[in-house]
PDB file of C-alpha atoms (C1' of nucleotides) in Angstrom:
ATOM      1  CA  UNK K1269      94.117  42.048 268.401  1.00 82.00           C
ATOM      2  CA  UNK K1270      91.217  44.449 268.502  1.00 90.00           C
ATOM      3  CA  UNK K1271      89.583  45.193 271.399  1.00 96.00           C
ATOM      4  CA  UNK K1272      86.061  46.830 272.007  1.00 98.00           C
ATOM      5  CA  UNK K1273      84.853  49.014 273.847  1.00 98.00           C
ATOM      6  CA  UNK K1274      81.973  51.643 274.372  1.00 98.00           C
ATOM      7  CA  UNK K1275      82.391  55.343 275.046  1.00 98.00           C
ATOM      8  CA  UNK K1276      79.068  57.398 276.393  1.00 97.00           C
ATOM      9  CA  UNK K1277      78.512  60.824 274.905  1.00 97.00           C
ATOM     10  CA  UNK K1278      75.806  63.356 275.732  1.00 96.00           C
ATOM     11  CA  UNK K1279      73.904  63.832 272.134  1.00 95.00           C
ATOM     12  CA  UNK K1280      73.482  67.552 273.178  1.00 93.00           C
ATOM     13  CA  UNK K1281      76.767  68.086 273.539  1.00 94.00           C
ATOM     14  CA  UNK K1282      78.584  65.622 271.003  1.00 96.00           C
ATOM     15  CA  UNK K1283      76.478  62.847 269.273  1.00 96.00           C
ATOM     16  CA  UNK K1284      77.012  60.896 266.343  1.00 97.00           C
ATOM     17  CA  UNK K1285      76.019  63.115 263.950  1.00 97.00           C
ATOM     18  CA  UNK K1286      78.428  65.478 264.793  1.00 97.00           C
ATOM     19  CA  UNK K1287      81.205  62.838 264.850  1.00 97.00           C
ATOM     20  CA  UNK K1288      79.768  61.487 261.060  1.00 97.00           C
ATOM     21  CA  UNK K1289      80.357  65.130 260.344  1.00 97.00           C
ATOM     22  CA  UNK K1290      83.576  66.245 261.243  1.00 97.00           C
ATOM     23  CA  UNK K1291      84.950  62.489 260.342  1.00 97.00           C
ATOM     24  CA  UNK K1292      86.953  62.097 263.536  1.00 97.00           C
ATOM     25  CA  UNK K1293      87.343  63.692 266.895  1.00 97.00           C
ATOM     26  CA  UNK K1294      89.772  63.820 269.936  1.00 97.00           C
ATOM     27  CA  UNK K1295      87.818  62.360 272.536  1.00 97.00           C
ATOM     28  CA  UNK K1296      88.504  64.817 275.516  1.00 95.00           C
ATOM     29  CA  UNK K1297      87.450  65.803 278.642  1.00 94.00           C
ATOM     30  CA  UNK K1298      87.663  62.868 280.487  1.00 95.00           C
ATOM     31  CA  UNK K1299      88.377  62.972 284.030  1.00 94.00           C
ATOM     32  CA  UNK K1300      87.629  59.779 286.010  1.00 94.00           C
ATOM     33  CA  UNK K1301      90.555  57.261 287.041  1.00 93.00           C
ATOM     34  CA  UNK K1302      89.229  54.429 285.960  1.00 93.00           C
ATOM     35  CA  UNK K1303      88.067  55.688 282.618  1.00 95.00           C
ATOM     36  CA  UNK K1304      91.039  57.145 281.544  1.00 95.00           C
ATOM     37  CA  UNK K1305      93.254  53.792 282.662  1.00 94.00           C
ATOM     38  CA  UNK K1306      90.384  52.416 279.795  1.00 96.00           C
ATOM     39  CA  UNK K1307      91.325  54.839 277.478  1.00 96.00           C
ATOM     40  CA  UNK K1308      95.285  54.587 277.803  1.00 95.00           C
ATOM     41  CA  UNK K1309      95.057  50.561 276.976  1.00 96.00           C
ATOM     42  CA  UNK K1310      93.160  51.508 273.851  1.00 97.00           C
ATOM     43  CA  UNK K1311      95.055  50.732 270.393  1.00 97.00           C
ATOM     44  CA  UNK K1312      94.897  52.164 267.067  1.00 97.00           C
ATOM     45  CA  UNK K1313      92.057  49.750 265.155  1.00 97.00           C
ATOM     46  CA  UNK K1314      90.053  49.399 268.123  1.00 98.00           C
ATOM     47  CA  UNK K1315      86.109  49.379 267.767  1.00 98.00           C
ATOM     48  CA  UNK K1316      84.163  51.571 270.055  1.00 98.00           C
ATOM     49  CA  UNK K1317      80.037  51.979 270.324  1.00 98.00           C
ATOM     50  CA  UNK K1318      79.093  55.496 270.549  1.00 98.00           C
ATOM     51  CA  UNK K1319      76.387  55.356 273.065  1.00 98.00           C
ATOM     52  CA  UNK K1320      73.772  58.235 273.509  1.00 97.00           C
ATOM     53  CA  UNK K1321      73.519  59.024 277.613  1.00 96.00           C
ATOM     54  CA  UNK K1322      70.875  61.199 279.279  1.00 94.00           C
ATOM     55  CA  UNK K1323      68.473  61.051 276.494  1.00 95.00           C
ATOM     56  CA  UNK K1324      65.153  59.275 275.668  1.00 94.00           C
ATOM     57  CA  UNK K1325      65.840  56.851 275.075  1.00 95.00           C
ATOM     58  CA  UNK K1326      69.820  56.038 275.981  1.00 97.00           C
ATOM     59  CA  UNK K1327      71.537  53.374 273.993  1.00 97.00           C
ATOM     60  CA  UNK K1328      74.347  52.670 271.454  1.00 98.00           C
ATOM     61  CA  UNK K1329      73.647  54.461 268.518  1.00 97.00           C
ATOM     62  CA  UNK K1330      76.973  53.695 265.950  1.00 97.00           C
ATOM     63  CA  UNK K1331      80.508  52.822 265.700  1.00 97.00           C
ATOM     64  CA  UNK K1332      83.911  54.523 265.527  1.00 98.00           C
ATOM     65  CA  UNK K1333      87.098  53.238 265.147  1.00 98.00           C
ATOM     66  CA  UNK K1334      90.313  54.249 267.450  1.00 98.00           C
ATOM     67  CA  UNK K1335      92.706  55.750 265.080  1.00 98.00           C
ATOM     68  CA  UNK K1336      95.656  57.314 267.229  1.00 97.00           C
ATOM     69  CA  UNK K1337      95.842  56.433 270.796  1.00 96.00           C
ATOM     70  CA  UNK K1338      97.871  58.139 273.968  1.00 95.00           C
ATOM     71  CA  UNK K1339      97.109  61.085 272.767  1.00 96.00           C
ATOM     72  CA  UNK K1340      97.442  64.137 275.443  1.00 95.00           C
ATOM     73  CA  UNK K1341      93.999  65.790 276.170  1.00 94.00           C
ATOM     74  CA  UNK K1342      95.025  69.713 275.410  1.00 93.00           C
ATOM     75  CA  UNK K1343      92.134  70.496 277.129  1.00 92.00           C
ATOM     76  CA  UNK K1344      93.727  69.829 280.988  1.00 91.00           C
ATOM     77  CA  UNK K1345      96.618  73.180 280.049  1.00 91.00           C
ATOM     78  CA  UNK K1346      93.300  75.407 278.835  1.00 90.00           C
ATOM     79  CA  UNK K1347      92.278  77.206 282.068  1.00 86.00           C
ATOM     80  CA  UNK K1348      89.607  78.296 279.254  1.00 86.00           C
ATOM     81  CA  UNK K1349      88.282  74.822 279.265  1.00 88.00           C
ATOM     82  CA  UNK K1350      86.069  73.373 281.810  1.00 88.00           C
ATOM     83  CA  UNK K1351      88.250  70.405 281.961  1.00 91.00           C
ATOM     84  CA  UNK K1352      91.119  72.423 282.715  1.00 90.00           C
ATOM     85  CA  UNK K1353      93.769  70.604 285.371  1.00 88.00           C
ATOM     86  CA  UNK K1354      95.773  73.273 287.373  1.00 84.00           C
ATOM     87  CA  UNK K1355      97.338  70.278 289.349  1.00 86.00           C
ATOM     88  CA  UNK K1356      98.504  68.440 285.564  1.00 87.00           C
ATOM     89  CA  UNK K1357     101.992  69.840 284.396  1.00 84.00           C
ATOM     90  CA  UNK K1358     103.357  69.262 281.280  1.00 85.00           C
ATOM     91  CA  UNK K1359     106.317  67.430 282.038  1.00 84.00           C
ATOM     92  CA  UNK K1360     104.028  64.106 282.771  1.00 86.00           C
ATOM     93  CA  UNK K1361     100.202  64.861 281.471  1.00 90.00           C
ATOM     94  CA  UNK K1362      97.324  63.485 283.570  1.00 92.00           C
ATOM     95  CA  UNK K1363      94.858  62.933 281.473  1.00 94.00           C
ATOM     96  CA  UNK K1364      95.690  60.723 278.149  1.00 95.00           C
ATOM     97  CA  UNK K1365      92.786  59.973 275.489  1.00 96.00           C
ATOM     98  CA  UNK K1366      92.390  58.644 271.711  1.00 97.00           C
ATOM     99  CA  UNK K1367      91.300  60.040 268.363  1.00 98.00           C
ATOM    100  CA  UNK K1368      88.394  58.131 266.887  1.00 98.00           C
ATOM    101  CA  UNK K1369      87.237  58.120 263.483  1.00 98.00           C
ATOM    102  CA  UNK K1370      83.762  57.644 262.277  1.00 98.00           C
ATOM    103  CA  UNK K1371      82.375  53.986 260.783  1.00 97.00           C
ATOM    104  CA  UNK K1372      78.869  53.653 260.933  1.00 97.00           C
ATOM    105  CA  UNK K1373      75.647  54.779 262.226  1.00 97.00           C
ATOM    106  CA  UNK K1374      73.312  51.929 263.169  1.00 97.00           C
ATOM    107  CA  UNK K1375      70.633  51.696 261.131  1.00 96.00           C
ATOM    108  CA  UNK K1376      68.685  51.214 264.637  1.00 95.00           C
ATOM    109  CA  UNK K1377      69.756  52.255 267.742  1.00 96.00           C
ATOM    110  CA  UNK K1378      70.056  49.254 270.389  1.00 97.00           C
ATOM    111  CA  UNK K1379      68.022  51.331 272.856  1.00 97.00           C
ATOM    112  CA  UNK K1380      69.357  50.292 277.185  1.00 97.00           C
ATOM    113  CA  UNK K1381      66.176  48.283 277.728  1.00 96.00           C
ATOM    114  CA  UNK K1382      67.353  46.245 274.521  1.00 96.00           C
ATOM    115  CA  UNK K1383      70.664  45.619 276.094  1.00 97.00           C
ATOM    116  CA  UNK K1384      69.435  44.721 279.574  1.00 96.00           C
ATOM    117  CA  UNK K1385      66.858  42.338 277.618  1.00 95.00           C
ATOM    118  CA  UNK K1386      69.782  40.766 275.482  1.00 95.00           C
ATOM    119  CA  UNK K1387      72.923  40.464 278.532  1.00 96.00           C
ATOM    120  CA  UNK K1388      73.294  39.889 281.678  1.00 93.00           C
ATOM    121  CA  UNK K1389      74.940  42.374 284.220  1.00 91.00           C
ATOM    122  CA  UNK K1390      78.340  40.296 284.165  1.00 91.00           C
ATOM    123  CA  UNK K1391      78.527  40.123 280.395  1.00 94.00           C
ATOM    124  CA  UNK K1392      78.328  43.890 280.110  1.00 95.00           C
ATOM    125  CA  UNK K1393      79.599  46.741 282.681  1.00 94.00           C
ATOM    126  CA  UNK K1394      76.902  49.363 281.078  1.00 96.00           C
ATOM    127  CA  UNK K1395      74.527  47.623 282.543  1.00 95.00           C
ATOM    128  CA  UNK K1396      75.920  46.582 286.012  1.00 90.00           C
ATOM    129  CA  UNK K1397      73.628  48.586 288.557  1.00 83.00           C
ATOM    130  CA  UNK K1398      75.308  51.949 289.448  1.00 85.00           C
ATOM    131  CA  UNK K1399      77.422  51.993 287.074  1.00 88.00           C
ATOM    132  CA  UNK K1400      78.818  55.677 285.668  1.00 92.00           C
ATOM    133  CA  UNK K1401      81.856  54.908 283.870  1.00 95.00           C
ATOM    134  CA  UNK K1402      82.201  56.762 280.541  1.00 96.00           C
ATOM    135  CA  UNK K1403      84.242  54.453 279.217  1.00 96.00           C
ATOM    136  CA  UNK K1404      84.425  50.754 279.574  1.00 96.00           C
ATOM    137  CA  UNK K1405      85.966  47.199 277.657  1.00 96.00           C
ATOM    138  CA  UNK K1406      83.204  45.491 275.767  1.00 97.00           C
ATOM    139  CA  UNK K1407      83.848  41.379 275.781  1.00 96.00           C
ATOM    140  CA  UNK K1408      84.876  40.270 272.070  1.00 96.00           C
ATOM    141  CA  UNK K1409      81.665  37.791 272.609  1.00 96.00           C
ATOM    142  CA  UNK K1410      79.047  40.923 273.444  1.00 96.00           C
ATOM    143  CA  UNK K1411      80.881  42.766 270.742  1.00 97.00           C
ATOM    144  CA  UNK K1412      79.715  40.475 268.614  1.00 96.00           C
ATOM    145  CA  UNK K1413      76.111  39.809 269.193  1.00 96.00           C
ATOM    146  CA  UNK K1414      76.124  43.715 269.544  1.00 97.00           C
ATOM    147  CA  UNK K1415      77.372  44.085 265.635  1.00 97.00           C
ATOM    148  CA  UNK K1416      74.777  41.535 264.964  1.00 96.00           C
ATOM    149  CA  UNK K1417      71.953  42.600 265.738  1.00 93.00           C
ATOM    150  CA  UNK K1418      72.659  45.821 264.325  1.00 92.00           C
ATOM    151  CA  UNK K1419      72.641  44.494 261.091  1.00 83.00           C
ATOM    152  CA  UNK K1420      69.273  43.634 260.636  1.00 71.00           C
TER     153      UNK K1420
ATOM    154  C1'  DG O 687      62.585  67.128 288.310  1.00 76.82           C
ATOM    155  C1'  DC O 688      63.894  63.339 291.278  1.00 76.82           C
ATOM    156  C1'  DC O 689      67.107  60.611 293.318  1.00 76.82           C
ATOM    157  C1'  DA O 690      70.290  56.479 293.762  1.00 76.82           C
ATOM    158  C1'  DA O 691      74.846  55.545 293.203  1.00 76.82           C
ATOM    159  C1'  DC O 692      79.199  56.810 292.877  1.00 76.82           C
ATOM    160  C1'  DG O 693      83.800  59.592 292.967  1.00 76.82           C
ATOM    161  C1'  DT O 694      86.288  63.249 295.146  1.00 76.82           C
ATOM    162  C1'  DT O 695      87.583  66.367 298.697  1.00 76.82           C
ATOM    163  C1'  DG O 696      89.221  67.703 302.950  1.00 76.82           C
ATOM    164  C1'  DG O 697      89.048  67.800 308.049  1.00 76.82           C
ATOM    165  C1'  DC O 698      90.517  65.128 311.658  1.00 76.82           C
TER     166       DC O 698
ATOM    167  C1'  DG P1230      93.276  56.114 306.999  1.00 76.82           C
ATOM    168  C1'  DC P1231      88.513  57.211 307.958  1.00 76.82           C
ATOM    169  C1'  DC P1232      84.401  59.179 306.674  1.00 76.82           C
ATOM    170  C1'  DA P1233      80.988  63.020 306.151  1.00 76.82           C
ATOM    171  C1'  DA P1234      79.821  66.317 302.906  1.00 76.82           C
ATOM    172  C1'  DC P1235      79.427  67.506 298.492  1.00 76.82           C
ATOM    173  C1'  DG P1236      79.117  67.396 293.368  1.00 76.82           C
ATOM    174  C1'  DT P1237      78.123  64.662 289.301  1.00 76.82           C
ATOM    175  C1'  DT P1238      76.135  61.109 286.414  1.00 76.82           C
ATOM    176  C1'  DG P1239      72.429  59.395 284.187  1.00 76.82           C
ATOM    177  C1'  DG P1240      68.148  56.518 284.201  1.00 76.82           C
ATOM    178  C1'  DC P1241      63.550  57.135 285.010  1.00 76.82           C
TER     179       DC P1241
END
DNA sequence: GCCAACGTTGGC
DNA sequence: GCCAACGTTGGC
């Protein structure tokens, strides 16, 4: 069964156009709980939105497509990295993530005010008040309407 | 730039 | 186990 979810980037740091670019990308440096437990249920066909954060304005501006999952984020054994982990050892690896692939840029993006206007906070964590998750499940139902509307 | 909301850390 | 202090996220 495919699942959906959405994944929040920074554009200045890695936005779609980079992803359209390369093809596909290890999506690392991760390091919340509950995000990563998101991550490690993920499954090879899944459907993620790639949504723009901290810009103006924020929203979901494509879609990639899971293409290996529990996949070990190198990054936590690189005391280069900023997401370096001196308390993960190799032996068991703290910090799992995916490899997405690229599928489409919206021809629109569905900008936050568009998403508050179309759900309610129930139907869709991004918008739940407070929320700061960088990775969340996205209802089949939502998924939907999402794909939808970004159609037209 | 501001700040609310949240997660994490560490003293006790 | 509690909770204050702190750092980060991310919309506005």
């Amino acid at each position: 069964m495919t699942n959906y979810w959405l994944m929040k980037s920074e554009p200045n740091v890695y936005s779609i156009t980079d992803l359209k670019k390369e093809g596909k990308t290890i999506w690392d440096g991760v390091r919340n709980y509950q995000a990563r437990n998101f991550l490690r249920q993920m499954q090879p066909g899944d459907l993620c939105f790639f949504y723009h954060s901290n810009v103006t304005p924020p929203g979901i501006v494509g879609l990639m497509q899971v293409v290996e999952s529990d996949v070990i984020d190198p990054t936590q054994f690189d005391s280069q990295s900023p997401y370096y982990d001196a308390q993960s050892c190799l032996e068991s690896p703290r910090w799992q993530t995916v490899i997405v692939e690229f599928v489409k840029v919206f021809p629109e993006m569905i900008s936050l005010t568009t998403l508050k206007q179309m759900f309610h906070q129930e139907e869709l964590l991004l918008i739940r008040r407070g929320n700061r998750l960088s990775v969340m499940p996205v209802a089949k139902k939502v998924a939907d309407q999402i794909l939808q509307i970004a159609q037209q």
